[in-house]
mmCIF file of C-alpha atoms in Angstrom:
data_model
loop_
_atom_site.group_PDB
_atom_site.id
_atom_site.type_symbol
_atom_site.label_atom_id
_atom_site.label_comp_id
_atom_site.label_asym_id
_atom_site.label_seq_id
_atom_site.Cartn_x
_atom_site.Cartn_y
_atom_site.Cartn_z
ATOM 1 C CA MET A 404 -15.823 -9.762 -1.283
ATOM 2 C CA TYR A 405 -14.909 -12.804 0.769
ATOM 3 C CA ILE A 406 -11.997 -14.488 2.444
ATOM 4 C CA MET A 407 -10.292 -17.465 0.873
ATOM 5 C CA ASN A 408 -8.672 -20.054 3.101
ATOM 6 C CA THR A 409 -5.312 -21.290 1.864
ATOM 7 C CA ALA A 410 -3.183 -23.974 3.488
ATOM 8 C CA LYS A 411 -1.549 -21.462 5.859
ATOM 9 C CA HIS A 412 -3.225 -18.086 5.571
ATOM 10 C CA GLU A 413 -6.501 -16.371 4.858
ATOM 11 C CA VAL A 414 -6.406 -14.171 1.758
ATOM 12 C CA PHE A 415 -8.791 -11.318 1.075
ATOM 13 C CA ASP A 416 -10.463 -11.688 -2.322
ATOM 14 C CA TYR A 417 -12.202 -8.807 -4.156
ATOM 15 C CA ASP A 418 -14.067 -11.253 -6.360
ATOM 16 C CA ARG A 419 -17.469 -9.645 -5.656
ATOM 17 C CA VAL A 420 -16.268 -6.043 -5.544
ATOM 18 C CA ASP A 421 -16.197 -3.483 -8.361
ATOM 19 C CA TYR A 422 -12.857 -2.040 -7.311
ATOM 20 C CA GLN A 423 -12.670 0.292 -10.291
ATOM 21 C CA ALA A 424 -15.961 1.855 -9.240
ATOM 22 C CA PHE A 425 -14.583 2.369 -5.733
ATOM 23 C CA TRP A 426 -11.930 4.673 -7.184
ATOM 24 C CA GLN A 427 -14.009 6.257 -9.922
ATOM 25 C CA ASN A 428 -17.383 6.853 -8.260
ATOM 26 C CA PHE A 429 -16.833 7.323 -4.531
ATOM 27 C CA ASP A 430 -14.997 10.636 -4.136
ATOM 28 C CA ARG A 431 -11.502 9.147 -4.109
ATOM 29 C CA GLU A 432 -9.857 11.591 -6.540
ATOM 30 C CA TYR A 433 -7.833 13.265 -3.795
ATOM 31 C CA GLU A 434 -6.617 9.961 -2.316
ATOM 32 C CA ASP A 435 -5.665 8.676 -5.763
ATOM 33 C CA ALA A 436 -3.738 11.871 -6.536
ATOM 34 C CA ALA A 437 -1.993 11.893 -3.147
ATOM 35 C CA GLU A 438 -0.820 8.301 -3.604
ATOM 36 C CA ARG A 439 0.461 9.085 -7.098
ATOM 37 C CA ILE A 440 2.474 11.999 -5.718
ATOM 38 C CA ALA A 441 4.077 9.670 -3.167
ATOM 39 C CA LEU A 442 4.710 6.818 -5.599
ATOM 40 C CA ARG A 443 6.299 9.106 -8.174
ATOM 41 C CA ARG A 444 8.591 10.515 -5.505
ATOM 42 C CA LEU A 445 9.704 7.083 -4.285
ATOM 43 C CA THR A 446 10.155 5.565 -7.758
ATOM 44 C CA ASP A 447 11.742 8.500 -9.582
ATOM 45 C CA ASP A 448 15.048 6.621 -9.822
ATOM 46 C CA MET A 449 13.558 3.148 -10.331
ATOM 47 C CA GLN A 450 15.173 0.954 -12.948
ATOM 48 C CA GLY A 451 15.486 -2.716 -13.803
ATOM 49 C CA SER A 452 12.616 -5.096 -13.042
ATOM 50 C CA CYS A 453 9.641 -4.664 -10.717
ATOM 51 C CA LEU A 454 6.984 -6.861 -9.102
ATOM 52 C CA GLU A 455 3.745 -5.127 -8.140
ATOM 53 C CA ILE A 456 1.946 -7.030 -5.387
ATOM 54 C CA GLY A 457 -1.819 -6.571 -5.165
ATOM 55 C CA GLY A 458 -1.854 -4.282 -8.179
ATOM 56 C CA GLY A 459 -5.608 -4.614 -8.647
ATOM 57 C CA PHE A 460 -6.813 -3.311 -12.006
ATOM 58 C CA GLY A 461 -3.486 -1.567 -12.642
ATOM 59 C CA ARG A 462 -4.475 1.798 -11.194
ATOM 60 C CA LEU A 463 -0.907 2.927 -10.474
ATOM 61 C CA VAL A 464 1.120 0.956 -13.011
ATOM 62 C CA ASN A 465 1.716 3.949 -15.288
ATOM 63 C CA GLU A 466 3.448 5.822 -12.435
ATOM 64 C CA TYR A 467 6.492 3.533 -12.376
ATOM 65 C CA ALA A 468 6.399 0.968 -15.204
ATOM 66 C CA PRO A 469 7.790 3.275 -17.938
ATOM 67 C CA ARG A 470 11.086 3.391 -16.010
ATOM 68 C CA CYS A 471 11.415 -0.403 -15.824
ATOM 69 C CA HIS A 472 12.522 -2.865 -18.471
ATOM 70 C CA GLN A 473 10.226 -5.566 -17.060
ATOM 71 C CA VAL A 474 7.182 -5.499 -14.754
ATOM 72 C CA LEU A 475 5.070 -8.324 -13.345
ATOM 73 C CA LEU A 476 1.771 -7.000 -11.980
ATOM 74 C CA THR A 477 0.034 -9.483 -9.695
ATOM 75 C CA ASP A 478 -3.220 -9.724 -7.771
ATOM 76 C CA TYR A 479 -5.147 -12.518 -6.083
ATOM 77 C CA THR A 480 -8.508 -11.587 -7.658
ATOM 78 C CA ALA A 481 -8.955 -13.053 -11.124
ATOM 79 C CA HIS A 482 -11.217 -10.369 -12.616
ATOM 80 C CA LEU A 483 -8.870 -7.609 -11.426
ATOM 81 C CA VAL A 484 -5.963 -9.287 -13.199
ATOM 82 C CA GLU A 485 -8.013 -9.328 -16.397
ATOM 83 C CA GLN A 486 -8.885 -5.643 -15.951
ATOM 84 C CA ALA A 487 -5.197 -4.919 -15.379
ATOM 85 C CA ARG A 488 -4.341 -6.636 -18.661
ATOM 86 C CA GLN A 489 -6.854 -4.407 -20.457
ATOM 87 C CA ARG A 490 -5.492 -1.253 -18.813
ATOM 88 C CA VAL A 491 -1.888 -2.188 -19.582
ATOM 89 C CA ALA A 492 -2.839 -2.709 -23.240
ATOM 90 C CA GLU A 493 -4.649 0.659 -23.353
ATOM 91 C CA LEU A 494 -1.591 2.363 -21.868
ATOM 92 C CA GLY A 495 0.676 0.674 -24.401
ATOM 93 C CA LEU A 496 2.948 -0.782 -21.719
ATOM 94 C CA SER A 497 4.489 -3.696 -23.582
ATOM 95 C CA ASN A 498 6.918 -4.378 -20.722
ATOM 96 C CA VAL A 499 4.158 -5.331 -18.257
ATOM 97 C CA GLU A 500 2.856 -8.854 -17.659
ATOM 98 C CA CYS A 501 -0.197 -9.487 -15.439
ATOM 99 C CA ARG A 502 -0.669 -12.664 -13.430
ATOM 100 C CA ARG A 503 -2.839 -14.014 -10.617
ATOM 101 C CA LEU A 504 -0.721 -14.693 -7.536
ATOM 102 C CA ASN A 505 -1.106 -15.152 -3.785
ATOM 103 C CA LEU A 506 1.057 -12.670 -1.839
ATOM 104 C CA TYR A 507 2.085 -15.496 0.515
ATOM 105 C CA ASP A 508 3.453 -17.492 -2.442
ATOM 106 C CA LEU A 509 5.552 -14.923 -4.279
ATOM 107 C CA GLY A 510 8.239 -17.508 -4.894
ATOM 108 C CA GLU A 511 5.970 -18.938 -7.590
ATOM 109 C CA CYS A 512 7.155 -16.063 -9.783
ATOM 110 C CA GLY A 513 10.254 -18.164 -10.356
ATOM 111 C CA ARG A 514 12.597 -15.181 -10.490
ATOM 112 C CA GLN A 515 13.962 -12.242 -8.529
ATOM 113 C CA PHE A 516 13.309 -8.549 -9.064
ATOM 114 C CA ASP A 517 15.137 -5.278 -8.530
ATOM 115 C CA ASN A 518 12.037 -3.651 -7.023
ATOM 116 C CA ALA A 519 8.689 -4.491 -5.452
ATOM 117 C CA VAL A 520 5.681 -2.158 -5.169
ATOM 118 C CA CYS A 521 2.686 -2.752 -2.900
ATOM 119 C CA VAL A 522 -0.031 -0.113 -2.352
ATOM 120 C CA ARG A 523 -3.392 -0.500 -0.559
ATOM 121 C CA VAL A 524 -2.666 -4.119 0.325
ATOM 122 C CA MET A 525 -1.073 -4.209 3.783
ATOM 123 C CA HIS A 526 -4.374 -3.592 5.581
ATOM 124 C CA HIS A 527 -5.443 -7.028 4.321
ATOM 125 C CA VAL A 528 -2.239 -8.798 5.418
ATOM 126 C CA GLU A 529 -2.853 -10.999 8.449
ATOM 127 C CA ASP A 530 0.698 -12.375 8.748
ATOM 128 C CA VAL A 531 3.057 -9.456 8.126
ATOM 129 C CA PRO A 532 6.301 -11.332 8.967
ATOM 130 C CA ALA A 533 5.437 -14.074 6.469
ATOM 131 C CA PHE A 534 4.669 -11.472 3.811
ATOM 132 C CA PHE A 535 7.892 -9.526 4.405
ATOM 133 C CA GLN A 536 9.842 -12.789 4.170
ATOM 134 C CA GLN A 537 8.239 -13.479 0.798
ATOM 135 C CA VAL A 538 9.131 -10.003 -0.470
ATOM 136 C CA ASN A 539 12.710 -10.420 0.734
ATOM 137 C CA MET A 540 12.934 -13.737 -1.097
ATOM 138 C CA ILE A 541 11.923 -12.324 -4.486
ATOM 139 C CA LEU A 542 14.162 -9.246 -4.312
ATOM 140 C CA GLN A 543 17.719 -9.094 -5.560
ATOM 141 C CA PRO A 544 20.347 -8.094 -2.952
ATOM 142 C CA GLY A 545 20.029 -4.339 -2.549
ATOM 143 C CA GLY A 546 16.553 -4.371 -4.108
ATOM 144 C CA TYR A 547 13.873 -1.880 -3.081
ATOM 145 C CA PHE A 548 10.513 -2.540 -1.448
ATOM 146 C CA ILE A 549 8.125 0.410 -1.860
ATOM 147 C CA PHE A 550 4.864 -0.042 -0.016
ATOM 148 C CA GLU A 551 2.006 1.626 1.836
ATOM 149 C CA TYR A 552 0.354 0.725 5.117
ATOM 150 C CA ALA A 553 -2.622 1.947 7.141
ATOM 151 C CA ASN A 554 -1.249 3.922 10.099
ATOM 152 C CA LYS A 555 -3.148 3.527 13.376
ATOM 153 C CA LYS A 556 -1.195 6.357 15.063
ATOM 154 C CA ASN A 557 -2.533 9.111 12.818
ATOM 155 C CA PHE A 558 -3.808 12.377 14.271
ATOM 156 C CA LEU A 559 -7.488 11.644 13.629
ATOM 157 C CA GLU A 560 -7.251 8.282 15.369
ATOM 158 C CA ILE A 561 -5.552 9.921 18.350
ATOM 159 C CA ALA A 562 -8.400 12.464 18.484
ATOM 160 C CA ARG A 563 -10.925 9.623 18.518
ATOM 161 C CA TRP A 564 -8.971 7.995 21.330
ATOM 162 C CA LEU A 565 -9.023 11.239 23.339
ATOM 163 C CA LEU A 566 -12.795 11.348 22.878
ATOM 164 C CA ARG A 567 -12.916 7.811 24.287
ATOM 165 C CA ARG A 568 -14.355 6.221 21.193
ATOM 166 C CA PRO A 569 -14.605 2.418 21.562
ATOM 167 C CA ASN A 570 -12.021 0.021 20.103
ATOM 168 C CA ILE A 571 -9.467 2.753 19.416
ATOM 169 C CA ALA A 572 -5.847 2.042 20.388
ATOM 170 C CA PRO A 573 -3.492 4.313 18.426
ATOM 171 C CA PHE A 574 -0.507 3.762 20.724
ATOM 172 C CA ALA A 575 -0.763 -0.019 21.075
ATOM 173 C CA TYR A 576 2.126 -1.827 19.391
ATOM 174 C CA ALA A 577 0.080 -4.748 18.045
ATOM 175 C CA PRO A 578 -2.005 -4.341 14.866
ATOM 176 C CA SER A 579 -5.613 -3.244 15.350
ATOM 177 C CA GLN A 580 -8.319 -5.173 13.552
ATOM 178 C CA ARG A 581 -11.116 -2.942 12.313
ATOM 179 C CA GLY A 582 -14.550 -4.423 11.710
ATOM 180 C CA SER A 583 -14.962 -7.989 10.515
ATOM 181 C CA GLY A 584 -12.653 -9.818 8.174
ATOM 182 C CA ILE A 585 -9.035 -9.006 7.387
ATOM 183 C CA PHE A 586 -8.707 -5.259 7.983
ATOM 184 C CA TYR A 587 -5.680 -4.125 9.948
ATOM 185 C CA ASN A 588 -4.123 -0.816 10.944
ATOM 186 C CA PHE A 589 -0.508 -0.786 12.094
ATOM 187 C CA HIS A 590 1.713 1.105 14.497
ATOM 188 C CA PRO A 591 4.748 2.623 12.705
ATOM 189 C CA ARG A 592 7.148 1.015 15.177
ATOM 190 C CA TYR A 593 5.618 -2.420 14.510
ATOM 191 C CA ILE A 594 6.229 -2.041 10.768
ATOM 192 C CA ARG A 595 9.747 -0.693 11.310
ATOM 193 C CA ASP A 596 10.709 -3.552 13.633
ATOM 194 C CA LEU A 597 9.411 -6.243 11.292
ATOM 195 C CA LEU A 598 11.231 -4.705 8.348
ATOM 196 C CA LEU A 599 14.496 -4.829 10.294
ATOM 197 C CA GLN A 600 13.856 -8.396 11.431
ATOM 198 C CA ASN A 601 13.219 -9.449 7.847
ATOM 199 C CA GLY A 602 16.311 -7.954 6.256
ATOM 200 C CA PHE A 603 15.239 -4.421 5.278
ATOM 201 C CA VAL A 604 16.322 -0.905 6.200
ATOM 202 C CA ILE A 605 14.046 2.102 5.692
ATOM 203 C CA GLU A 606 15.477 4.737 3.373
ATOM 204 C CA GLN A 607 12.466 7.042 2.969
ATOM 205 C CA GLU A 608 9.070 7.584 4.565
ATOM 206 C CA LEU A 609 6.184 9.797 3.461
ATOM 207 C CA ALA A 610 2.995 10.884 5.231
ATOM 208 C CA VAL A 611 0.237 10.435 2.638
ATOM 209 C CA SER A 612 -3.433 11.416 2.412
ATOM 210 C CA LEU A 613 -2.888 14.023 5.110
ATOM 211 C CA PHE A 614 -6.268 15.605 4.418
ATOM 212 C CA ARG A 615 -8.440 12.509 4.073
ATOM 213 C CA ASN A 616 -11.633 14.112 5.294
ATOM 214 C CA ARG A 617 -14.806 14.605 3.271
ATOM 215 C CA TRP A 618 -15.343 18.132 4.569
ATOM 216 C CA LEU A 619 -11.806 19.215 3.731
ATOM 217 C CA LYS A 620 -12.106 17.666 0.286
ATOM 218 C CA LYS A 621 -15.427 19.389 -0.314
ATOM 219 C CA PHE A 622 -14.334 22.799 0.959
ATOM 220 C CA PHE A 623 -10.786 23.047 -0.432
ATOM 221 C CA GLY A 624 -10.915 20.716 -3.434
ATOM 222 C CA LYS A 625 -8.390 18.241 -4.803
ATOM 223 C CA GLU A 626 -5.996 20.725 -6.369
ATOM 224 C CA ALA A 627 -5.410 22.760 -3.216
ATOM 225 C CA LEU A 628 -5.035 19.695 -1.006
ATOM 226 C CA CYS A 629 -2.584 18.063 -3.424
ATOM 227 C CA TRP A 630 -0.544 21.282 -3.535
ATOM 228 C CA LEU A 631 -0.146 20.896 0.225
ATOM 229 C CA GLU A 632 0.517 17.155 -0.054
ATOM 230 C CA LYS A 633 3.512 17.742 -2.317
ATOM 231 C CA ARG A 634 5.071 20.068 0.221
ATOM 232 C CA LEU A 635 4.186 18.250 3.450
ATOM 233 C CA GLN A 636 4.477 14.503 2.760
ATOM 234 C CA LYS A 637 8.222 14.429 3.390
ATOM 235 C CA PRO A 638 8.716 16.974 6.232
ATOM 236 C CA LEU A 639 5.821 15.539 8.276
ATOM 237 C CA ALA A 640 6.767 11.890 7.750
ATOM 238 C CA ALA A 641 8.616 11.479 11.067
ATOM 239 C CA LEU A 642 5.487 12.509 13.000
ATOM 240 C CA HIS A 643 3.292 9.881 11.289
ATOM 241 C CA PRO A 644 0.228 12.170 11.309
ATOM 242 C CA SER A 645 -1.495 10.645 8.274
ATOM 243 C CA PRO A 646 -3.760 7.595 7.866
ATOM 244 C CA SER A 647 -1.471 6.281 5.140
ATOM 245 C CA VAL A 648 2.313 5.902 5.222
ATOM 246 C CA PHE A 649 4.535 5.131 2.240
ATOM 247 C CA ILE A 650 7.947 3.524 2.790
ATOM 248 C CA LYS A 651 10.929 2.856 0.582
ATOM 249 C CA ALA A 652 13.001 0.077 2.147
ATOM 250 C CA ARG A 653 16.135 -1.591 0.850
ATOM 251 C CA LYS A 654 16.972 -5.273 1.198
ATOM 252 C CA VAL A 655 20.256 -5.615 3.068
ATOM 253 C CA CYS A 656 20.216 -9.307 4.012
ATOM 254 C CA ARG A 657 18.052 -12.391 4.227
ATOM 255 C CA PRO A 658 15.738 -12.780 7.251
ATOM 256 C CA ASP A 659 17.283 -14.388 10.333
#
């Protein structure tokens, strides 16, 4: 993987990463299932058109696309777009088009959508306001933005902070950069404020991947943990205890 410099922003490129293998071979079955539970819940009434931003190889497209009349699945990495085309064909989703696109240039789509979906992308977004402005621009008035972000205020991160681990700041408002490159975790209030500033209101939140721990996954197994996920994602959302947060926001106006 490497970072591409564009005229205004750096963009994370998975060109040298086997992203399918990441999900298939590295004990990610629970995380995949937990995210599908959340996405199904937030898109159960989806209709019209949808833009998926950073859709990768099309991992989640079958969770929402059958309810749409038109879907444009985009990603910045060329080989992932090609893999997405193959997956879409295998799934028989004739309403889905796949295209390479920079998330900072969504206007190049040349049209507006009723919905936008973005999962496992925000942690690579360096300029969140610019990205939210782009999403606002491509959504119809009243359109929905369903996305996931890495939550820095989760319970495990707070525990690390209490143990005085270095470079841990779960309560700091500003995004925390983890490691080298474009990897960011966000405070829930930071995300909420930027959504409001860029013309969105939050309608639903879910706490996702509540049990993202290798020992819990090994001891309890995917089925038991997902049974709990289904029942706890919504009631625990206000506490933001999980490393991943899903949001359904509605466009109410253009950014100021």
